[in-house]
PDB file of C-alpha atoms in Angstrom:
ATOM      1  CA  UNK A  16      -9.802  24.313  -4.450  1.00 51.00           C
ATOM      2  CA  UNK A  17     -12.179  22.092  -6.256  1.00 57.00           C
ATOM      3  CA  UNK A  18     -14.288  23.772  -8.891  1.00 61.00           C
ATOM      4  CA  UNK A  19     -12.970  27.274  -7.941  1.00 64.00           C
ATOM      5  CA  UNK A  20     -15.033  27.109  -4.935  1.00 73.00           C
ATOM      6  CA  UNK A  21     -13.808  29.199  -1.885  1.00 77.00           C
ATOM      7  CA  UNK A  22     -16.186  28.347   0.935  1.00 77.00           C
ATOM      8  CA  UNK A  23     -14.075  28.146   3.937  1.00 81.00           C
ATOM      9  CA  UNK A  24     -11.061  29.731   5.885  1.00 83.00           C
ATOM     10  CA  UNK A  25      -8.546  27.362   4.594  1.00 83.00           C
ATOM     11  CA  UNK A  26      -9.561  27.695   0.803  1.00 82.00           C
ATOM     12  CA  UNK A  27      -9.163  31.575   1.597  1.00 85.00           C
ATOM     13  CA  UNK A  28      -5.618  31.141   2.782  1.00 86.00           C
ATOM     14  CA  UNK A  29      -4.687  29.071   0.096  1.00 81.00           C
ATOM     15  CA  UNK A  30      -6.034  31.538  -2.748  1.00 83.00           C
ATOM     16  CA  UNK A  31      -4.037  34.315  -1.006  1.00 85.00           C
ATOM     17  CA  UNK A  32      -1.000  32.071  -0.851  1.00 81.00           C
ATOM     18  CA  UNK A  33      -1.225  31.176  -4.589  1.00 76.00           C
ATOM     19  CA  UNK A  34      -1.918  35.123  -5.473  1.00 78.00           C
ATOM     20  CA  UNK A  35       1.212  36.126  -3.648  1.00 78.00           C
ATOM     21  CA  UNK A  36       3.232  33.507  -4.734  1.00 73.00           C
ATOM     22  CA  UNK A  37       2.305  33.180  -8.599  1.00 70.00           C
ATOM     23  CA  UNK A  38       0.472  36.280  -9.739  1.00 72.00           C
ATOM     24  CA  UNK A  39       3.462  38.644  -9.315  1.00 70.00           C
ATOM     25  CA  UNK A  40       5.468  40.646 -12.213  1.00 70.00           C
ATOM     26  CA  UNK A  41       8.561  38.775 -11.480  1.00 66.00           C
ATOM     27  CA  UNK A  42       6.821  35.478 -11.892  1.00 65.00           C
ATOM     28  CA  UNK A  43       4.548  36.333 -15.141  1.00 65.00           C
ATOM     29  CA  UNK A  44       7.051  38.744 -16.988  1.00 64.00           C
ATOM     30  CA  UNK A  45       8.588  36.350 -19.586  1.00 52.00           C
ATOM     31  CA  UNK A  46      12.079  35.251 -18.668  1.00 54.00           C
ATOM     32  CA  UNK A  47      12.033  36.925 -15.274  1.00 49.00           C
ATOM     33  CA  UNK A  48       9.275  34.641 -14.043  1.00 51.00           C
ATOM     34  CA  UNK A  49      11.489  32.260 -12.205  1.00 50.00           C
ATOM     35  CA  UNK A  50      13.893  35.287 -11.030  1.00 47.00           C
ATOM     36  CA  UNK A  51      12.974  35.381  -7.341  1.00 47.00           C
ATOM     37  CA  UNK A  52      10.310  32.571  -6.816  1.00 50.00           C
ATOM     38  CA  UNK A  53      11.941  29.581  -8.284  1.00 56.00           C
ATOM     39  CA  UNK A  54       8.445  28.393  -8.971  1.00 55.00           C
ATOM     40  CA  UNK A  55       7.725  26.766 -12.220  1.00 57.00           C
ATOM     41  CA  UNK A  56       4.170  28.267 -12.415  1.00 56.00           C
ATOM     42  CA  UNK A  57       3.042  28.233 -15.193  1.00 52.00           C
ATOM     43  CA  UNK A  58       5.273  25.687 -16.894  1.00 54.00           C
ATOM     44  CA  UNK A  59       5.689  28.091 -20.055  1.00 59.00           C
ATOM     45  CA  UNK A  60       6.640  31.805 -20.823  1.00 66.00           C
ATOM     46  CA  UNK A  61       3.788  34.052 -20.705  1.00 70.00           C
ATOM     47  CA  UNK A  62       3.058  35.420 -24.297  1.00 74.00           C
ATOM     48  CA  UNK A  63       3.788  39.191 -24.549  1.00 75.00           C
ATOM     49  CA  UNK A  64       0.716  39.858 -26.598  1.00 80.00           C
ATOM     50  CA  UNK A  65      -3.000  39.992 -25.959  1.00 83.00           C
ATOM     51  CA  UNK A  66      -3.874  37.649 -28.586  1.00 87.00           C
ATOM     52  CA  UNK A  67      -6.025  34.838 -27.397  1.00 89.00           C
ATOM     53  CA  UNK A  68      -4.733  32.510 -29.974  1.00 90.00           C
ATOM     54  CA  UNK A  69      -1.144  32.694 -28.494  1.00 86.00           C
ATOM     55  CA  UNK A  70      -2.427  31.897 -25.073  1.00 83.00           C
ATOM     56  CA  UNK A  71      -4.590  28.936 -26.366  1.00 87.00           C
ATOM     57  CA  UNK A  72      -1.510  27.586 -27.976  1.00 86.00           C
ATOM     58  CA  UNK A  73       0.589  27.613 -24.889  1.00 80.00           C
ATOM     59  CA  UNK A  74      -2.393  26.076 -22.933  1.00 81.00           C
ATOM     60  CA  UNK A  75      -2.500  23.223 -25.395  1.00 84.00           C
ATOM     61  CA  UNK A  76       0.968  22.594 -25.003  1.00 80.00           C
ATOM     62  CA  UNK A  77       0.814  21.957 -21.258  1.00 76.00           C
ATOM     63  CA  UNK A  78       1.522  18.581 -19.866  1.00 74.00           C
ATOM     64  CA  UNK A  79      -1.296  16.209 -18.795  1.00 74.00           C
ATOM     65  CA  UNK A  80       0.420  15.716 -15.330  1.00 73.00           C
ATOM     66  CA  UNK A  81       1.256  18.744 -13.045  1.00 72.00           C
ATOM     67  CA  UNK A  82       4.614  19.352 -11.786  1.00 72.00           C
ATOM     68  CA  UNK A  83       4.517  18.861  -7.952  1.00 75.00           C
ATOM     69  CA  UNK A  84       7.012  21.407  -7.133  1.00 70.00           C
ATOM     70  CA  UNK A  85       4.871  23.946  -8.756  1.00 67.00           C
ATOM     71  CA  UNK A  86       2.470  23.536  -5.764  1.00 67.00           C
ATOM     72  CA  UNK A  87       5.053  23.469  -3.121  1.00 68.00           C
ATOM     73  CA  UNK A  88       5.168  19.756  -2.830  1.00 73.00           C
ATOM     74  CA  UNK A  89       8.444  17.444  -3.060  1.00 75.00           C
ATOM     75  CA  UNK A  90       9.378  16.682  -6.636  1.00 73.00           C
ATOM     76  CA  UNK A  91       8.627  12.956  -5.960  1.00 77.00           C
ATOM     77  CA  UNK A  92       4.915  13.627  -4.637  1.00 77.00           C
ATOM     78  CA  UNK A  93       3.598  11.876  -7.548  1.00 76.00           C
ATOM     79  CA  UNK A  94       5.112   8.628  -6.450  1.00 78.00           C
ATOM     80  CA  UNK A  95       2.927   8.325  -3.567  1.00 76.00           C
ATOM     81  CA  UNK A  96      -0.030   8.876  -5.454  1.00 75.00           C
ATOM     82  CA  UNK A  97       1.200   6.342  -7.798  1.00 79.00           C
ATOM     83  CA  UNK A  98       1.682   3.921  -4.899  1.00 79.00           C
ATOM     84  CA  UNK A  99      -1.835   4.690  -3.837  1.00 77.00           C
ATOM     85  CA  UNK A 100      -3.250   3.875  -7.245  1.00 78.00           C
ATOM     86  CA  UNK A 101      -1.376   0.727  -7.663  1.00 81.00           C
ATOM     87  CA  UNK A 102      -2.638  -0.548  -4.303  1.00 75.00           C
ATOM     88  CA  UNK A 103      -6.341   0.316  -5.241  1.00 74.00           C
ATOM     89  CA  UNK A 104      -5.871  -1.510  -8.563  1.00 79.00           C
ATOM     90  CA  UNK A 105      -4.285  -4.537  -6.990  1.00 77.00           C
ATOM     91  CA  UNK A 106      -7.237  -4.571  -4.306  1.00 69.00           C
ATOM     92  CA  UNK A 107      -9.704  -4.486  -7.362  1.00 71.00           C
ATOM     93  CA  UNK A 108      -8.068  -7.129  -9.198  1.00 74.00           C
ATOM     94  CA  UNK A 109      -8.194  -9.513  -6.099  1.00 66.00           C
ATOM     95  CA  UNK A 110     -11.911  -8.646  -5.780  1.00 63.00           C
ATOM     96  CA  UNK A 111     -12.555  -9.566  -9.305  1.00 66.00           C
ATOM     97  CA  UNK A 112     -10.330 -12.936  -8.935  1.00 64.00           C
ATOM     98  CA  UNK A 113     -12.329 -13.825  -5.963  1.00 58.00           C
ATOM     99  CA  UNK A 114     -15.732 -12.979  -7.429  1.00 55.00           C
ATOM    100  CA  UNK A 115     -14.824 -14.965 -10.490  1.00 56.00           C
ATOM    101  CA  UNK A 116     -14.592 -18.249  -8.500  1.00 54.00           C
ATOM    102  CA  UNK A 117     -17.744 -17.617  -6.315  1.00 51.00           C
ATOM    103  CA  UNK A 118     -20.628 -19.468  -7.732  1.00 48.00           C
ATOM    104  CA  UNK A 119     -23.301 -17.403  -9.345  1.00 47.00           C
ATOM    105  CA  UNK A 120     -26.109 -15.980  -7.092  1.00 42.00           C
ATOM    106  CA  UNK A 121     -24.440 -17.072  -3.813  1.00 40.00           C
ATOM    107  CA  UNK A 122     -23.236 -14.080  -1.607  1.00 43.00           C
ATOM    108  CA  UNK A 123     -20.210 -13.858   0.710  1.00 41.00           C
ATOM    109  CA  UNK A 124     -21.959 -14.822   3.864  1.00 42.00           C
ATOM    110  CA  UNK A 125     -23.493 -17.763   2.743  1.00 40.00           C
ATOM    111  CA  UNK A 126     -21.148 -19.219   0.384  1.00 48.00           C
ATOM    112  CA  UNK A 127     -19.563 -22.585   1.244  1.00 60.00           C
ATOM    113  CA  UNK A 128     -16.075 -22.769   2.770  1.00 74.00           C
ATOM    114  CA  UNK A 129     -13.589 -23.574  -0.047  1.00 80.00           C
ATOM    115  CA  UNK A 130     -10.831 -24.685   2.576  1.00 84.00           C
ATOM    116  CA  UNK A 131      -8.091 -24.973  -0.347  1.00 86.00           C
ATOM    117  CA  UNK A 132      -8.830 -21.220  -1.321  1.00 86.00           C
ATOM    118  CA  UNK A 133      -9.101 -19.793   2.270  1.00 89.00           C
ATOM    119  CA  UNK A 134      -5.530 -21.641   3.299  1.00 89.00           C
ATOM    120  CA  UNK A 135      -3.919 -20.136  -0.062  1.00 89.00           C
ATOM    121  CA  UNK A 136      -5.196 -16.728   0.068  1.00 88.00           C
ATOM    122  CA  UNK A 137      -5.046 -16.312   3.938  1.00 91.00           C
ATOM    123  CA  UNK A 138      -1.662 -17.796   4.629  1.00 91.00           C
ATOM    124  CA  UNK A 139       0.164 -14.756   3.825  1.00 91.00           C
ATOM    125  CA  UNK A 140      -2.008 -12.522   6.410  1.00 92.00           C
ATOM    126  CA  UNK A 141      -1.611 -15.317   9.019  1.00 93.00           C
ATOM    127  CA  UNK A 142       2.218 -15.686   8.638  1.00 93.00           C
ATOM    128  CA  UNK A 143       2.350 -11.483   8.643  1.00 92.00           C
ATOM    129  CA  UNK A 144       0.302 -10.992  11.673  1.00 92.00           C
ATOM    130  CA  UNK A 145       2.294 -13.875  13.553  1.00 92.00           C
ATOM    131  CA  UNK A 146       5.530 -12.175  12.535  1.00 92.00           C
ATOM    132  CA  UNK A 147       4.357  -8.769  13.663  1.00 90.00           C
ATOM    133  CA  UNK A 148       3.129 -10.277  17.135  1.00 89.00           C
ATOM    134  CA  UNK A 149       6.515 -11.815  17.628  1.00 86.00           C
ATOM    135  CA  UNK A 150       8.475  -8.693  16.710  1.00 83.00           C
ATOM    136  CA  UNK A 151       6.510  -6.038  18.072  1.00 79.00           C
ATOM    137  CA  UNK A 152       3.701  -7.079  20.500  1.00 82.00           C
ATOM    138  CA  UNK A 153       5.102 -10.486  22.257  1.00 80.00           C
ATOM    139  CA  UNK A 154       7.211  -8.352  24.854  1.00 79.00           C
ATOM    140  CA  UNK A 155       4.252  -5.976  25.669  1.00 82.00           C
ATOM    141  CA  UNK A 156       1.855  -8.822  26.828  1.00 79.00           C
ATOM    142  CA  UNK A 157       2.485  -8.011  30.494  1.00 78.00           C
ATOM    143  CA  UNK A 158       2.505  -4.254  29.921  1.00 81.00           C
ATOM    144  CA  UNK A 159      -1.017  -3.196  31.474  1.00 83.00           C
ATOM    145  CA  UNK A 160      -2.752  -0.051  30.422  1.00 84.00           C
ATOM    146  CA  UNK A 161      -4.557   1.348  33.491  1.00 85.00           C
ATOM    147  CA  UNK A 162      -7.967   2.734  33.413  1.00 87.00           C
ATOM    148  CA  UNK A 163      -8.313   6.609  32.949  1.00 88.00           C
ATOM    149  CA  UNK A 164      -8.784   8.593  36.202  1.00 86.00           C
ATOM    150  CA  UNK A 165     -10.940  11.490  36.686  1.00 86.00           C
ATOM    151  CA  UNK A 166      -8.331  13.806  37.389  1.00 87.00           C
ATOM    152  CA  UNK A 167      -5.887  12.709  34.790  1.00 83.00           C
ATOM    153  CA  UNK A 168      -4.747  15.714  32.463  1.00 83.00           C
ATOM    154  CA  UNK A 169      -6.436  15.442  29.006  1.00 86.00           C
ATOM    155  CA  UNK A 170      -3.182  14.331  27.214  1.00 84.00           C
ATOM    156  CA  UNK A 171      -2.685  11.315  29.605  1.00 86.00           C
ATOM    157  CA  UNK A 172      -6.404  10.372  29.093  1.00 88.00           C
ATOM    158  CA  UNK A 173      -6.178  10.480  25.638  1.00 88.00           C
ATOM    159  CA  UNK A 174      -2.995   8.313  25.674  1.00 88.00           C
ATOM    160  CA  UNK A 175      -4.506   5.671  27.828  1.00 89.00           C
ATOM    161  CA  UNK A 176      -7.756   5.407  25.981  1.00 91.00           C
ATOM    162  CA  UNK A 177      -5.835   5.028  22.714  1.00 91.00           C
ATOM    163  CA  UNK A 178      -3.516   2.749  23.994  1.00 89.00           C
ATOM    164  CA  UNK A 179      -6.548   0.541  25.559  1.00 91.00           C
ATOM    165  CA  UNK A 180      -8.227   0.946  22.074  1.00 92.00           C
ATOM    166  CA  UNK A 181      -5.492  -0.394  20.136  1.00 91.00           C
ATOM    167  CA  UNK A 182      -5.065  -3.351  22.270  1.00 91.00           C
ATOM    168  CA  UNK A 183      -8.692  -4.132  22.241  1.00 92.00           C
ATOM    169  CA  UNK A 184      -8.410  -4.181  18.258  1.00 94.00           C
ATOM    170  CA  UNK A 185      -5.398  -6.035  18.355  1.00 92.00           C
ATOM    171  CA  UNK A 186      -7.165  -8.721  20.397  1.00 92.00           C
ATOM    172  CA  UNK A 187     -10.279  -8.580  18.073  1.00 95.00           C
ATOM    173  CA  UNK A 188      -7.784  -9.142  14.771  1.00 95.00           C
ATOM    174  CA  UNK A 189      -5.858 -12.098  16.551  1.00 94.00           C
ATOM    175  CA  UNK A 190      -9.437 -13.653  17.421  1.00 94.00           C
ATOM    176  CA  UNK A 191     -10.923 -13.146  13.708  1.00 95.00           C
ATOM    177  CA  UNK A 192      -7.599 -14.501  12.290  1.00 95.00           C
ATOM    178  CA  UNK A 193      -7.368 -17.620  14.671  1.00 94.00           C
ATOM    179  CA  UNK A 194     -11.264 -18.388  13.990  1.00 93.00           C
ATOM    180  CA  UNK A 195     -10.489 -18.370  10.249  1.00 93.00           C
ATOM    181  CA  UNK A 196      -7.461 -20.640  10.609  1.00 93.00           C
ATOM    182  CA  UNK A 197      -9.222 -23.097  12.908  1.00 92.00           C
ATOM    183  CA  UNK A 198     -11.944 -23.555  10.136  1.00 90.00           C
ATOM    184  CA  UNK A 199      -9.360 -24.313   7.664  1.00 90.00           C
ATOM    185  CA  UNK A 200      -7.636 -26.621  10.021  1.00 89.00           C
ATOM    186  CA  UNK A 201     -10.938 -28.407  10.711  1.00 87.00           C
ATOM    187  CA  UNK A 202     -10.804 -27.595  14.546  1.00 89.00           C
ATOM    188  CA  UNK A 203     -13.806 -25.367  14.501  1.00 87.00           C
ATOM    189  CA  UNK A 204     -17.026 -24.965  12.471  1.00 87.00           C
ATOM    190  CA  UNK A 205     -17.722 -21.957  10.159  1.00 85.00           C
ATOM    191  CA  UNK A 206     -20.095 -19.154  10.880  1.00 88.00           C
ATOM    192  CA  UNK A 207     -21.630 -16.371   8.772  1.00 89.00           C
ATOM    193  CA  UNK A 208     -19.559 -14.010  10.680  1.00 91.00           C
ATOM    194  CA  UNK A 209     -16.376 -15.855   9.983  1.00 92.00           C
ATOM    195  CA  UNK A 210     -17.212 -16.425   6.265  1.00 90.00           C
ATOM    196  CA  UNK A 211     -17.841 -13.050   6.027  1.00 90.00           C
ATOM    197  CA  UNK A 212     -14.716 -11.828   7.511  1.00 92.00           C
ATOM    198  CA  UNK A 213     -12.640 -14.442   5.590  1.00 91.00           C
ATOM    199  CA  UNK A 214     -14.264 -13.300   2.311  1.00 89.00           C
ATOM    200  CA  UNK A 215     -13.737  -9.623   3.063  1.00 90.00           C
ATOM    201  CA  UNK A 216      -9.773 -10.249   3.659  1.00 91.00           C
ATOM    202  CA  UNK A 217      -9.543 -12.429   0.289  1.00 89.00           C
ATOM    203  CA  UNK A 218     -11.327  -9.570  -1.514  1.00 86.00           C
ATOM    204  CA  UNK A 219      -8.511  -7.209  -0.093  1.00 87.00           C
ATOM    205  CA  UNK A 220     -10.980  -5.514   2.070  1.00 89.00           C
ATOM    206  CA  UNK A 221     -10.911  -4.824   5.758  1.00 92.00           C
ATOM    207  CA  UNK A 222     -13.647  -6.582   7.954  1.00 93.00           C
ATOM    208  CA  UNK A 223     -16.455  -4.289   8.999  1.00 92.00           C
ATOM    209  CA  UNK A 224     -15.784  -5.257  12.641  1.00 93.00           C
ATOM    210  CA  UNK A 225     -12.165  -3.997  12.530  1.00 94.00           C
ATOM    211  CA  UNK A 226     -13.002  -0.745  10.704  1.00 92.00           C
ATOM    212  CA  UNK A 227     -15.696   0.049  13.012  1.00 92.00           C
ATOM    213  CA  UNK A 228     -12.827   0.242  15.680  1.00 91.00           C
ATOM    214  CA  UNK A 229     -10.585   2.154  13.563  1.00 91.00           C
ATOM    215  CA  UNK A 230     -12.470   4.324  10.825  1.00 87.00           C
ATOM    216  CA  UNK A 231      -9.525   5.964   9.345  1.00 86.00           C
ATOM    217  CA  UNK A 232      -7.550   2.857   8.978  1.00 88.00           C
ATOM    218  CA  UNK A 233      -5.653   1.766   5.861  1.00 88.00           C
ATOM    219  CA  UNK A 234      -7.924  -0.027   3.337  1.00 87.00           C
ATOM    220  CA  UNK A 235      -5.534  -2.820   2.350  1.00 90.00           C
ATOM    221  CA  UNK A 236      -5.241  -5.589   4.818  1.00 92.00           C
ATOM    222  CA  UNK A 237      -1.258  -6.057   4.936  1.00 92.00           C
ATOM    223  CA  UNK A 238      -1.144  -2.160   5.544  1.00 91.00           C
ATOM    224  CA  UNK A 239      -3.764  -2.527   8.135  1.00 93.00           C
ATOM    225  CA  UNK A 240      -2.104  -5.214  10.361  1.00 94.00           C
ATOM    226  CA  UNK A 241       1.285  -3.375   9.935  1.00 92.00           C
ATOM    227  CA  UNK A 242       0.079   0.003  10.824  1.00 91.00           C
ATOM    228  CA  UNK A 243      -1.998  -1.523  13.959  1.00 92.00           C
ATOM    229  CA  UNK A 244       1.190  -3.405  15.187  1.00 92.00           C
ATOM    230  CA  UNK A 245       3.306  -0.145  15.081  1.00 89.00           C
ATOM    231  CA  UNK A 246       0.672   1.576  16.871  1.00 90.00           C
ATOM    232  CA  UNK A 247       0.151  -0.826  19.576  1.00 91.00           C
ATOM    233  CA  UNK A 248       3.988  -1.297  20.079  1.00 89.00           C
ATOM    234  CA  UNK A 249       4.295   2.416  20.229  1.00 87.00           C
ATOM    235  CA  UNK A 250       1.354   3.257  22.793  1.00 88.00           C
ATOM    236  CA  UNK A 251       2.105   0.106  25.146  1.00 87.00           C
ATOM    237  CA  UNK A 252       5.893   0.192  24.602  1.00 82.00           C
ATOM    238  CA  UNK A 253       6.609   3.901  24.790  1.00 83.00           C
ATOM    239  CA  UNK A 254       3.531   6.067  25.655  1.00 84.00           C
ATOM    240  CA  UNK A 255       2.131   4.007  28.545  1.00 83.00           C
ATOM    241  CA  UNK A 256       5.623   4.279  30.402  1.00 82.00           C
ATOM    242  CA  UNK A 257       5.676   8.302  29.581  1.00 83.00           C
ATOM    243  CA  UNK A 258       2.489   9.103  31.107  1.00 81.00           C
ATOM    244  CA  UNK A 259       3.722   7.566  34.392  1.00 77.00           C
ATOM    245  CA  UNK A 260       6.504   9.981  34.256  1.00 75.00           C
ATOM    246  CA  UNK A 261       5.674  13.826  35.323  1.00 71.00           C
ATOM    247  CA  UNK A 262       8.000  14.994  32.438  1.00 70.00           C
ATOM    248  CA  UNK A 263       6.461  13.065  29.535  1.00 67.00           C
ATOM    249  CA  UNK A 264       7.653  15.609  27.033  1.00 65.00           C
ATOM    250  CA  UNK A 265      10.996  15.704  27.910  1.00 69.00           C
ATOM    251  CA  UNK A 266      12.182  13.447  25.141  1.00 68.00           C
ATOM    252  CA  UNK A 267      11.771  14.379  21.504  1.00 69.00           C
ATOM    253  CA  UNK A 268       8.432  13.910  19.967  1.00 63.00           C
ATOM    254  CA  UNK A 269       8.430  12.003  16.506  1.00 63.00           C
ATOM    255  CA  UNK A 270       5.415  13.272  14.528  1.00 54.00           C
ATOM    256  CA  UNK A 271       6.156  11.145  11.542  1.00 49.00           C
TER     257      UNK A 271
END
């Protein structure tokens, strides 16, 4: 709940949950506050007085970081946030490094091709996508995704559409990376589109043509490629086969 605003059903449910979990006598009454709830909210004993100075003193002793367990999360939930922040910091540093090497007044789409820089910064992505293609996708080249029929159940239509979109995006990514590699190898000429996509990737960003096909995709190129390969493999390797079976939900469904 940001800024104490409660303007939708979910916020109301969250407020009621906090009230029932935290604002109870067994939670707030001094040493008994952990008796039944085992919730460390607040992380100090409530003063027995009504003196504002005592409460202010306790508040000033609060740590800068909240205890994740206090909000019903896993104790190591803060590590996920640290990883996200680290990825963002690395992405920003890559952008700064790339921008520092670009001539002043020249934008990404019109700048010349620095073959050496392209090869150095793009090689890890080429190798990663090649490895993912061999390990996840090579066996699925012969798997065809049929078109959606009018009489298909909604779940079948959803799976087939998702599989087709994932495969189409995979082909687009392969084509983009191959075009950049051809320019580096001297077997093709650069174009504004190829230059723009190469610069996006070298800045740690996802090309616009890719994100337009997957708006909720990860923002870091390596994570994007890994996630895309896993989704293509899952959809074409498992779910396309499942929709052909009348009992597609007989096997356990993994939501992770």
